[in-house]
Coordinates of C-alpha atoms in Angstrom, one line a residue:
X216 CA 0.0 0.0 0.0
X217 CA 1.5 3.0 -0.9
X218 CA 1.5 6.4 1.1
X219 CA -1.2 8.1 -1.2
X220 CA -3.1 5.0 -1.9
X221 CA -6.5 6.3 -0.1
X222 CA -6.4 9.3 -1.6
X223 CA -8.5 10.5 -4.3
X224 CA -8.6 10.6 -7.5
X225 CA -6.8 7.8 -6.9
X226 CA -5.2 7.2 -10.3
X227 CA -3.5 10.4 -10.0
X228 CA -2.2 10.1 -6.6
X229 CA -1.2 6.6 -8.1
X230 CA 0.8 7.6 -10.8
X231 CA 2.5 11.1 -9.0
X232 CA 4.0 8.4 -6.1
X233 CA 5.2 6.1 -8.9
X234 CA 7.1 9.5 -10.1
X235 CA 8.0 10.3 -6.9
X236 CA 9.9 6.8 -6.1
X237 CA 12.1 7.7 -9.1
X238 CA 14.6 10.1 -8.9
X239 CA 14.3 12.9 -11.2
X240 CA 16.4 16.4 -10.4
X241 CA 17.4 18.5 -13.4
X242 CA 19.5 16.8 -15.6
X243 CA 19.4 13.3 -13.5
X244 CA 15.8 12.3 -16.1
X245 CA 16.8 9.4 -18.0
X246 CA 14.8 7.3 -15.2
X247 CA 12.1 9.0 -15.3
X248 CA 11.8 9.3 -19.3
X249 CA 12.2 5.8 -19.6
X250 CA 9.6 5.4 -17.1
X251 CA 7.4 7.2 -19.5
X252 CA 8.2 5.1 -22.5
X253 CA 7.4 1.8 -20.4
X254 CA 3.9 3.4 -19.7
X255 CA 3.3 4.1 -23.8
X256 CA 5.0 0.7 -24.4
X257 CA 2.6 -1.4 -21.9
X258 CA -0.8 0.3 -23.2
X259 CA 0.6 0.2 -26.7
X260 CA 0.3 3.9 -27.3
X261 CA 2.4 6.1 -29.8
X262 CA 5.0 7.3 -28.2
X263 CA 8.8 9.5 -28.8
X264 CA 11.4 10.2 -27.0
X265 CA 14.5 12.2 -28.0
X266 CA 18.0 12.7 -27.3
X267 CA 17.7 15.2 -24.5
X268 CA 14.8 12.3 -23.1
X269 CA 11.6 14.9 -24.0
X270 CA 8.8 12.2 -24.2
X271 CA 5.8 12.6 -26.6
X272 CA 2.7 10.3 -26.4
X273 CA -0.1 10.2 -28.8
X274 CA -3.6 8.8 -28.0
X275 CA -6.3 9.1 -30.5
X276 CA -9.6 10.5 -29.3
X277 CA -12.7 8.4 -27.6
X278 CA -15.6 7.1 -29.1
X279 CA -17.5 10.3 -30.7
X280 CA -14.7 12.5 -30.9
X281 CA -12.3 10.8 -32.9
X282 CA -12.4 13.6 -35.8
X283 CA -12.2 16.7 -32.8
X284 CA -9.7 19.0 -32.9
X285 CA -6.3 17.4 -30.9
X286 CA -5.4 18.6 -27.3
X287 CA -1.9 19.6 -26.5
X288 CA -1.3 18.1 -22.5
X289 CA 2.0 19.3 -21.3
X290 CA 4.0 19.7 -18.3
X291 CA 8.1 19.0 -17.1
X292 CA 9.1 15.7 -15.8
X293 CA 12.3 17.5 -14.0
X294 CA 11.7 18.7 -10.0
X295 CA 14.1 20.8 -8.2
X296 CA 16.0 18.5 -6.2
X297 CA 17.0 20.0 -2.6
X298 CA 17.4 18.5 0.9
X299 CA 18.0 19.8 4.7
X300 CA 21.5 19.7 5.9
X301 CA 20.7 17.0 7.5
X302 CA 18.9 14.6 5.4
X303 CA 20.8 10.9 4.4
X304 CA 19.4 10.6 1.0
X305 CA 21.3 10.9 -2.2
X306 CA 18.7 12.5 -4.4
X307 CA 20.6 11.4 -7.6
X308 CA 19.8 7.8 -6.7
X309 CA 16.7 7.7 -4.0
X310 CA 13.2 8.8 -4.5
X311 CA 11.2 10.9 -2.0
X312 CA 9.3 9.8 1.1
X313 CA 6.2 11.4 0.9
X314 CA 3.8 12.1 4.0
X315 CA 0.5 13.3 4.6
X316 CA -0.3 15.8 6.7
X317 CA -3.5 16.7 6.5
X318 CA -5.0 18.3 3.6
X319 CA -1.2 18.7 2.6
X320 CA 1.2 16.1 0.7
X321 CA 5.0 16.8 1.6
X322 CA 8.2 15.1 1.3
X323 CA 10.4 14.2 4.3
X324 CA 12.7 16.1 4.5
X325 CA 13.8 17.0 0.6
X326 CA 11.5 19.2 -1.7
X327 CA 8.6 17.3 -3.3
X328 CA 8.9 18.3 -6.9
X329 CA 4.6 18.8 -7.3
X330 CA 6.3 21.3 -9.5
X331 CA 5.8 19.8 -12.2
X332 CA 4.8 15.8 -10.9
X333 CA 1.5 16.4 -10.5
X334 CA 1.2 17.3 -14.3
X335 CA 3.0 14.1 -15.6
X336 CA 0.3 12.1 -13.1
X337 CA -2.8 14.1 -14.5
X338 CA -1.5 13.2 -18.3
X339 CA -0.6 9.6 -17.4
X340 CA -4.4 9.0 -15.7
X341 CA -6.1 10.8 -18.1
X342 CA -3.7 8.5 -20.7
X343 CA -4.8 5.4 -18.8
X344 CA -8.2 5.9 -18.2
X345 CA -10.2 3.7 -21.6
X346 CA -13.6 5.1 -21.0
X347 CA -13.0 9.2 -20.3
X348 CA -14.3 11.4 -23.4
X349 CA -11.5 13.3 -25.2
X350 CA -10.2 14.4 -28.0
X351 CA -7.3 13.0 -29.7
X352 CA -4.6 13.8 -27.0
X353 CA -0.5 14.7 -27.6
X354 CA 1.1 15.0 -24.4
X355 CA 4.4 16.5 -24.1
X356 CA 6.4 15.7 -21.1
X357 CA 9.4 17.8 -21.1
X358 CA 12.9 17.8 -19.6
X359 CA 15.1 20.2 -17.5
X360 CA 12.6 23.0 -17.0
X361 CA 14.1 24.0 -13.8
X362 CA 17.6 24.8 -15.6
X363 CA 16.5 26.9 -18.5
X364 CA 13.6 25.2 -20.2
X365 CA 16.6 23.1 -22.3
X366 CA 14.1 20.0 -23.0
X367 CA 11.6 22.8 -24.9
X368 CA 14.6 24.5 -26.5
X369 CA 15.9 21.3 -28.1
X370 CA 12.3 19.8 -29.2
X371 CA 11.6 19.2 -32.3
X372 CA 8.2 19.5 -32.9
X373 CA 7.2 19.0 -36.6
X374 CA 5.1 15.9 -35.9
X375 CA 2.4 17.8 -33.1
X376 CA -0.5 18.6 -35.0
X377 CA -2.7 20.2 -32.4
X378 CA -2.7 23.7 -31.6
X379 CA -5.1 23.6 -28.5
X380 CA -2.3 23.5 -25.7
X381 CA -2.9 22.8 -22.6
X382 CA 0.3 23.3 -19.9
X383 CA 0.1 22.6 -15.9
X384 CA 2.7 24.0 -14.7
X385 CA 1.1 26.5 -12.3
X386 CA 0.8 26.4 -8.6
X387 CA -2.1 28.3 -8.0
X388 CA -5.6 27.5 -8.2
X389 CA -8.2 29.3 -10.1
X390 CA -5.4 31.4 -12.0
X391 CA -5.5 30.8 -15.5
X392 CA -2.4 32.1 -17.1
X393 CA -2.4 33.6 -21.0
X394 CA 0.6 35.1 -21.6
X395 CA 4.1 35.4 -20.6
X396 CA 7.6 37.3 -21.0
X397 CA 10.3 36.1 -23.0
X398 CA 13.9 37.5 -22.2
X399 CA 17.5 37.3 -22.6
X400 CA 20.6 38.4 -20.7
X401 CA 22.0 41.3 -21.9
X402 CA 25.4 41.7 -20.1
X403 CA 26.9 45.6 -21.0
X404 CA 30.9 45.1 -21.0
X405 CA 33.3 48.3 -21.0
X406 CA 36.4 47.7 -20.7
X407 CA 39.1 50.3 -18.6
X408 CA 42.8 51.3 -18.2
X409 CA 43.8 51.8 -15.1
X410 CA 46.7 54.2 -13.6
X411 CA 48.4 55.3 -11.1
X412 CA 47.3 58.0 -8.8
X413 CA 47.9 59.4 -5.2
X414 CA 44.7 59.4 -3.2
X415 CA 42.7 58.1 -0.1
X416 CA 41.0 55.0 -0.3
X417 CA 37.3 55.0 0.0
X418 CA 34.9 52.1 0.4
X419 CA 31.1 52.5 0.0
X420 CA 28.2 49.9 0.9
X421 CA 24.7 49.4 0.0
X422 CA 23.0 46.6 1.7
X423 CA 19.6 46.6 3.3
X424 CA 17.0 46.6 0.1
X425 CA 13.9 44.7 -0.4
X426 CA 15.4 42.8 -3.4
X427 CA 12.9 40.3 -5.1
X428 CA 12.2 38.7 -8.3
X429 CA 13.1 40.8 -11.5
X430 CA 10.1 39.2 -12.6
X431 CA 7.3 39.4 -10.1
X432 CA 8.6 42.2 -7.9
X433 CA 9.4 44.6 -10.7
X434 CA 6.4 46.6 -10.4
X435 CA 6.7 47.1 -6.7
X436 CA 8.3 50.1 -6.7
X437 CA 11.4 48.7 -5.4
X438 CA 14.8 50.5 -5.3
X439 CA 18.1 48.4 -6.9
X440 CA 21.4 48.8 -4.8
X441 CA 23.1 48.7 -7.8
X442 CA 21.0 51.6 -9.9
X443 CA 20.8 53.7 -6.3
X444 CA 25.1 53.4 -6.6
X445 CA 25.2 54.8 -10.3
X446 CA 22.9 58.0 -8.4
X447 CA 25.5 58.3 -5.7
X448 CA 28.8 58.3 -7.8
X449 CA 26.8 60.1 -10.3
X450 CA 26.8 63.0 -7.2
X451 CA 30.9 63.3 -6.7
X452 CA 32.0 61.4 -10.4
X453 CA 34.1 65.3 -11.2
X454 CA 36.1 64.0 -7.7
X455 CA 36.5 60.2 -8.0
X456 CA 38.3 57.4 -9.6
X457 CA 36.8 54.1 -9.9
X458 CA 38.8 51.0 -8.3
X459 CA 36.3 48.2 -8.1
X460 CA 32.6 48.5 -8.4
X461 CA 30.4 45.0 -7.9
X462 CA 26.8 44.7 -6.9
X463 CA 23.9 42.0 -7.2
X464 CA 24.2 38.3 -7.0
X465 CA 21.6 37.0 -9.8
X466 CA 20.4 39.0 -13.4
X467 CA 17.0 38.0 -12.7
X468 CA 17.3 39.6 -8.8
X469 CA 16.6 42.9 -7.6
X470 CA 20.0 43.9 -6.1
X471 CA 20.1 43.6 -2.5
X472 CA 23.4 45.3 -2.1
X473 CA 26.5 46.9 -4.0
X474 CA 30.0 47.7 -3.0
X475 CA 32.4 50.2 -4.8
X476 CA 36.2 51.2 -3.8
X477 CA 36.8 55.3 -4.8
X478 CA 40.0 56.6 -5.1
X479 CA 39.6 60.3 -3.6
X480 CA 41.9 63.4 -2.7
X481 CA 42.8 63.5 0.1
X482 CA 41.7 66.9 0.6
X483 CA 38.5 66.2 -0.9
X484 CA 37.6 63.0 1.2
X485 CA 35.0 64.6 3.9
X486 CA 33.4 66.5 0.9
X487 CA 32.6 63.3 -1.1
X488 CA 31.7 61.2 2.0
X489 CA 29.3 64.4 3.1
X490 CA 27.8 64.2 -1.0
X491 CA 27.0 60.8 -1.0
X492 CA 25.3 60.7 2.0
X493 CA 23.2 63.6 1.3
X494 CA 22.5 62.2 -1.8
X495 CA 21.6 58.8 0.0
X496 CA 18.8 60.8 2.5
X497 CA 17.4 62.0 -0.6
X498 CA 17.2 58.2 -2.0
X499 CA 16.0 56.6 1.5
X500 CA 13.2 59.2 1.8
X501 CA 11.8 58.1 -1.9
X502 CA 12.1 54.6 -1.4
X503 CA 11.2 54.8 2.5
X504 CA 7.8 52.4 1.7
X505 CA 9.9 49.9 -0.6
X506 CA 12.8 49.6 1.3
X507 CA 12.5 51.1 4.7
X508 CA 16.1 49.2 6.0
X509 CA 18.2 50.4 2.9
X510 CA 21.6 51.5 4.6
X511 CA 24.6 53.2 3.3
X512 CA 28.4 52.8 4.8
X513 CA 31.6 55.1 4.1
X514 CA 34.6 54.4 5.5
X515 CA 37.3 56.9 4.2
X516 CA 40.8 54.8 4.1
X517 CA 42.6 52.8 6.1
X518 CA 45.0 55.0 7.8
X519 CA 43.6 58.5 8.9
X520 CA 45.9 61.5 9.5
X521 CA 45.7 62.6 13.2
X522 CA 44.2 65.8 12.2
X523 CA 41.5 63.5 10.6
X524 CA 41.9 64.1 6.9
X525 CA 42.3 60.6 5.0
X526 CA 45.5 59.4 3.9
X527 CA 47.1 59.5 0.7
X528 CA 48.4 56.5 -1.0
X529 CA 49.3 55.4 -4.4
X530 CA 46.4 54.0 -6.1
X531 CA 46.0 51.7 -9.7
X532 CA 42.1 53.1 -10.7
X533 CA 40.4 53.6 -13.5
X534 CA 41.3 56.2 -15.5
X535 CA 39.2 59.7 -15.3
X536 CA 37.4 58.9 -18.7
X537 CA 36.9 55.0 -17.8
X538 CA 35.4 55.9 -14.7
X539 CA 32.5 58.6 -16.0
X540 CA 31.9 55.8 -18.8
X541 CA 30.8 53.7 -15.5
X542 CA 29.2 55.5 -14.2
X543 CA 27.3 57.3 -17.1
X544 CA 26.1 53.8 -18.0
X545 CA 24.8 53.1 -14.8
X546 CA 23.4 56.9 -14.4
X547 CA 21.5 56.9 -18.4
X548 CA 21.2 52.6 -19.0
X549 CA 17.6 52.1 -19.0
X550 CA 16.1 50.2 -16.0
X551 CA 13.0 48.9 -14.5
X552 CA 9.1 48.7 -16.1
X553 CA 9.5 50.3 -20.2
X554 CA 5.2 49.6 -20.8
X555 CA 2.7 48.3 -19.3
X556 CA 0.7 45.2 -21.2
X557 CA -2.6 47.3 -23.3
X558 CA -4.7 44.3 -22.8
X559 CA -4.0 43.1 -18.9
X560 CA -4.7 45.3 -16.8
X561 CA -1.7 45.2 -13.8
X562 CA 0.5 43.1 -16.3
X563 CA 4.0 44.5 -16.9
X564 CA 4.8 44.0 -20.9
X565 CA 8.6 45.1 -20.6
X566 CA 11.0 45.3 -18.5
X567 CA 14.9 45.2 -17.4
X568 CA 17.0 44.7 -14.5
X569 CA 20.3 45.6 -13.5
X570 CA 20.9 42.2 -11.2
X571 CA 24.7 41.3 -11.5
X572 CA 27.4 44.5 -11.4
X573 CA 31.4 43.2 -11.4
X574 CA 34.3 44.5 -11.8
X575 CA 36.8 42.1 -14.1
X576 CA 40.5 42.1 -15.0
X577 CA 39.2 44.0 -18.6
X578 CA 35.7 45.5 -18.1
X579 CA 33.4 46.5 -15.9
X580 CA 30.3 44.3 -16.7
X581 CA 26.1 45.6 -16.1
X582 CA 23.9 42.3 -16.7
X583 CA 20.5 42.7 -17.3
X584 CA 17.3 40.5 -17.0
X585 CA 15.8 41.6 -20.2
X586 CA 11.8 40.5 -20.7
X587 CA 9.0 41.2 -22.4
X588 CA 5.6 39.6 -23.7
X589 CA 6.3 41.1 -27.2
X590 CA 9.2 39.8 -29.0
X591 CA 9.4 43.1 -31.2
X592 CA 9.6 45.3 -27.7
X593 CA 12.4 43.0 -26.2
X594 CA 14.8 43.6 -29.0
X595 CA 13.6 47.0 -29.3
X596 CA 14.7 47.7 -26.1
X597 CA 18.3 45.3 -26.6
X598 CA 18.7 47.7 -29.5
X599 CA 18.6 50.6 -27.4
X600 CA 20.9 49.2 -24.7
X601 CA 23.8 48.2 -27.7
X602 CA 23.1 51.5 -28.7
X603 CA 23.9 53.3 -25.7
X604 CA 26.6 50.6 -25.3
X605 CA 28.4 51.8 -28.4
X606 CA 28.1 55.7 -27.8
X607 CA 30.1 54.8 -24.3
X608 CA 32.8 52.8 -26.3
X609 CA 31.4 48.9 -24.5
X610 CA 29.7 46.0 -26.1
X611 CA 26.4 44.0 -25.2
X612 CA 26.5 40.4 -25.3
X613 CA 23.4 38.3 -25.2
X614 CA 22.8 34.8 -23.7
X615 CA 20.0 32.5 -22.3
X616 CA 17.7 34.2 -24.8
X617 CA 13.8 33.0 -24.5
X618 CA 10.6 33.8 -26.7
X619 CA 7.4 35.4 -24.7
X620 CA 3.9 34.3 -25.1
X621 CA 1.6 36.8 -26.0
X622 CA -2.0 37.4 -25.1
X623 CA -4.7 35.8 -27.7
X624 CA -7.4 38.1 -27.5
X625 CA -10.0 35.0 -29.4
X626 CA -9.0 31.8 -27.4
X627 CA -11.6 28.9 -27.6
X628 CA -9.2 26.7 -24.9
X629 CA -9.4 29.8 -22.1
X630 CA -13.2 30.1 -23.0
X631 CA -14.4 26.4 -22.3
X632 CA -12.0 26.2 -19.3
X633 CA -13.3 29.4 -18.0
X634 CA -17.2 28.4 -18.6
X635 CA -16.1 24.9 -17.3
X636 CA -14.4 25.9 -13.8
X637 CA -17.5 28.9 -13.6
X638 CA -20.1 25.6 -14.1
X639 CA -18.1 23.9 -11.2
X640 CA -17.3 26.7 -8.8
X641 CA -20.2 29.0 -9.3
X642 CA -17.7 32.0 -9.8
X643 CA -15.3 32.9 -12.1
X644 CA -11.6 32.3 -12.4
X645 CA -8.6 35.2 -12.7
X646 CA -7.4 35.1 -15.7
X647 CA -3.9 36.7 -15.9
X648 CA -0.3 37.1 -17.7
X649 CA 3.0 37.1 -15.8
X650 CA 6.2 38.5 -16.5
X651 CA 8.4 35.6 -16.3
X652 CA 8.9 33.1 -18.4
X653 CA 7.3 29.7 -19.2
X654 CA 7.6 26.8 -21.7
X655 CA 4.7 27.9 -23.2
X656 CA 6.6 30.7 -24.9
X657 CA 9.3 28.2 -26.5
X658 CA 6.2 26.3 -28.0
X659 CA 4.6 29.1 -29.0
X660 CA 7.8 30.3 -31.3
X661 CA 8.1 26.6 -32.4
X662 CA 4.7 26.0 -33.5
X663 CA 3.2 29.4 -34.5
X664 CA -0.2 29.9 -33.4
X665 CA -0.8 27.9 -30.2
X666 CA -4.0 28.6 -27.9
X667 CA -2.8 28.0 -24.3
X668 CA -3.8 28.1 -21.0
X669 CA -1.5 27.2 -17.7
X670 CA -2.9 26.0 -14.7
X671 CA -2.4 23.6 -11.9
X672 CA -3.2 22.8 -8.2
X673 CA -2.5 24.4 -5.3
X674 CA 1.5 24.6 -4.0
X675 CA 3.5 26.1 -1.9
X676 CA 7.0 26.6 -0.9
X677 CA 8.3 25.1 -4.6
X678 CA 11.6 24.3 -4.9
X679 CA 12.4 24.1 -1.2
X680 CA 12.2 21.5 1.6
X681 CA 8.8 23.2 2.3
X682 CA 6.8 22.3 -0.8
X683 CA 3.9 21.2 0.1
X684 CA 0.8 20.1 -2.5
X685 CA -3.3 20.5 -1.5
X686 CA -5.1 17.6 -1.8
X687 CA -8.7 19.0 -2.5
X688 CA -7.0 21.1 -5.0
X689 CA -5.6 18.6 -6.9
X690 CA -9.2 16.6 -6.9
X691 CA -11.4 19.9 -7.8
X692 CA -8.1 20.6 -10.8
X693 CA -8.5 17.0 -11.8
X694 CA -12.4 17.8 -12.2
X695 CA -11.7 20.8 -14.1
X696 CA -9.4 19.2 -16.6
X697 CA -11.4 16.0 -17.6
X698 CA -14.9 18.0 -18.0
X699 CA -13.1 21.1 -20.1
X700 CA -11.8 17.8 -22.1
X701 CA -14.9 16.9 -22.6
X702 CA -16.2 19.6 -23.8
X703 CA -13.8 20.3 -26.6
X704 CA -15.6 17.8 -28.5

């Protein structure tokens, strides 16, 4: 008898423990792929898989609805795979131990990977199941999600013929998502001299920001330790020489903190510590909502004179020219929301932040989480940052680029799910986009014009040792799913 045996529906529950006894991190799948082919093997259903282990599997639709328009299931086979410090299991070899708790399903102590299990268990049950109405199904079970959506990169998909596309790979219930960003990292290089100079030794800290997600908390007004740092240099650049500047920790983060090393006159050391942290009180009071613990730190040299002036020393900065280019990139680089989505009301369309600032042995580097729902606006705005690049005398290099889904105004999927879950619930769902990125997009630019909806269950605490997955939410999703199926006949 297995943990989630009594639980119901019980296929489901059946088929997510199966997954959950095999181990399946990102890039440790070719289990859990296989496990998938055995499933299409022993019901005798179509099935692919590829060289990067993406699994397809093809079931043609039930009695009166074998000429209906095909259905696009998809989700990841891939969890994130973390454990407490303590925990004895080797997550590249052991499955999970799952408990009950409740209305709650967790795994002792390691995460549970619901994100995205519980969509490989709805496909397989609805796979299994001889006697459920639905059209003729292709269900796409992707790999390594969690690490850059690599299975959906590589995917060839010249033999799916429906355009109807179903993903579940959300973790909130009753939010039906329609669209979402694509990006790139766009990392702004300029490279420096340096020479020598005779000056006092200044170090300056920012820590104590909100921070957040580039892509969830970008329209919370936040302040970013590394944009606040251009604004402060910006305030004594005619006075300072740039030694090291380096800020952030992630593109797609909000910086939490930035530290720069100035090389100042001595003479002039009280006068730029008194600038900056004028210009800092000015900062705090705007962003004194977002980022009420924000914090600035000076500490003028190592070795004061006794009179108190700071101490000269000789110094190997930037030169005067390198260091305005700095700091007139971070001062005039774009930054933060660029529009608004027309159609979404509360939905950011474009956007870019400043995550990752480092000083290297050549250049000083600015990465950027670039994203946007249009495709056109993204390299609008990439344009404009190469642009600006240039005109400084630096380079942009791009990486990790991703497409965006955009918002389908006429969707017949959204409609029957909506009128479906409104049917069940008595009330309507929220239908929204996000600004962040999901495999949707990659399909989308792969197969042209795809009508898709995301959903799932409810989850918390993904990707971490407190994921937990609802019960009831999984049986009132399940219930959603197989009667919108049924009415896409």
């Amino acid at each position: 008898m297995g943990v989630l045996s009594a639980l119901e529906p019980a296929k489901v529950f059946q088929f997510f423990e199966e997954i959950c006894s095999i181990p399946h991190g990102s890039g440790n799948v070719e289990q859990i792929s296989n496990y998938l082919v055995d499933f299409a093997k022993e019901r005798g259903l179509k099935y692919r898989q590829d060289e990067k282990y993406n699994v397809v599997i093809w079931k043609d639709g039930s009695k009166g609805y074998e000429d209906s328009e095909p259905v696009i299931l998809q989700g990841h086979m891939d969890m994130v795979a973390v454990k407490t410090a303590d925990c004895p299991k080797d997550m590249e070899k052991d499955g999970l131990d799952l408990e009950v708790n409740g209305d709650l399903i967790s795994a002792k102590g390691t995460s549970l990977g619901g994100d995205d299990g519980i969509a490989v268990a709805y496909s397989l049950a609805i796979l299994d199941d001889p006697d459920m109405p639905h059209p003729p199904l292709e269900v796409i079970i992707t790999t390594d999600e969690e690490i850059g959506m690599l299975g959906a990169a590589y995917m060839d998909v010249s033999d799916i013929k429906g355009h109807l596309f179903l993903n579940m790979d959300s973790e909130d219930e009753g939010i039906f998502t329609v669209s979402c960003a694509g990006g790139a990292t766009v990392t702004c290089k300029f490279p420096y001299e340096r020479e020598n100079v005779q000056a006092a030794v200044m170090r300056v800290s920012l820590d104590g920001f909100s921070g957040g997600h580039s892509g969830v908390e970008i329209d919370k007004g936040r302040a970013n330790a590394n944009v606040v740092m251009g604004r402060l240099l910006y305030s004594v650049m005619n006075d300072v020489r740039l030694i090291s500047i380096n800020g952030g920790e992630k593109d797609n983060a909000i910086a939490l903190s930035c530290q720069v090393e100035i090389a100042v006159p001595a003479d002039k050391a009280e006068e730029v510590k008194n600038k900056m942290q004028e210009t800092f009180a000015i900062v705090a009071e705007e962003y004194k909502v977002t980022d009420p613990n924000a914090a600035l730190h000076v500490e003028a040299g190592d070795a004061d004179k006794a009179d108190g002036t700071a101490q000269s020393t000789d110094v190997q900065a930037l030169t005067a020219k390198d260091t305005a280019v700095v700091i007139q990139a971070l001062l005039h680089m774009p930054y933060g929301i660029q529009r608004m989505n027309p159609e979404i009301e509360g939905l950011v369309q474009t956007s870019l932040n400043l995550g990752i600032l480092r000083t290297n042995e050549t250049s000083v580097d600015l990465s950027y989480a670039v994203r946007s729902a249009s495709e056109h606006e993204k390299q609008f705005l990439i344009d404009k940052m190469d642009a600006l690049a240039v005109l400084l005398g630096g380079i942009t290099e791009i990486s990790g680029p991703y497409p965006g889904w955009e918002y389908r105004a006429d969707s017949r999927l959204r409609d029957v799910l909506v009128d479906t879950y409104r049917e069940l619930y008595g009330n309507d769902p929220v239908v929204e986009g996000i600004h962040a990125g999901l495999e949707c997009g990659l399909f989308a630019s792969k197969m042209g014009d795809i009508d898709a909806v995301s959903l799932g269950p409810q989850m918390e605490g993904i990707h971490t040792v407190n994921e937990v997955l609802s019960i009831s939410s999984v049986q009132r999703t399940w219930e959603l799913v197989t009667k919108a199926l049924a009415a896409l006949k």
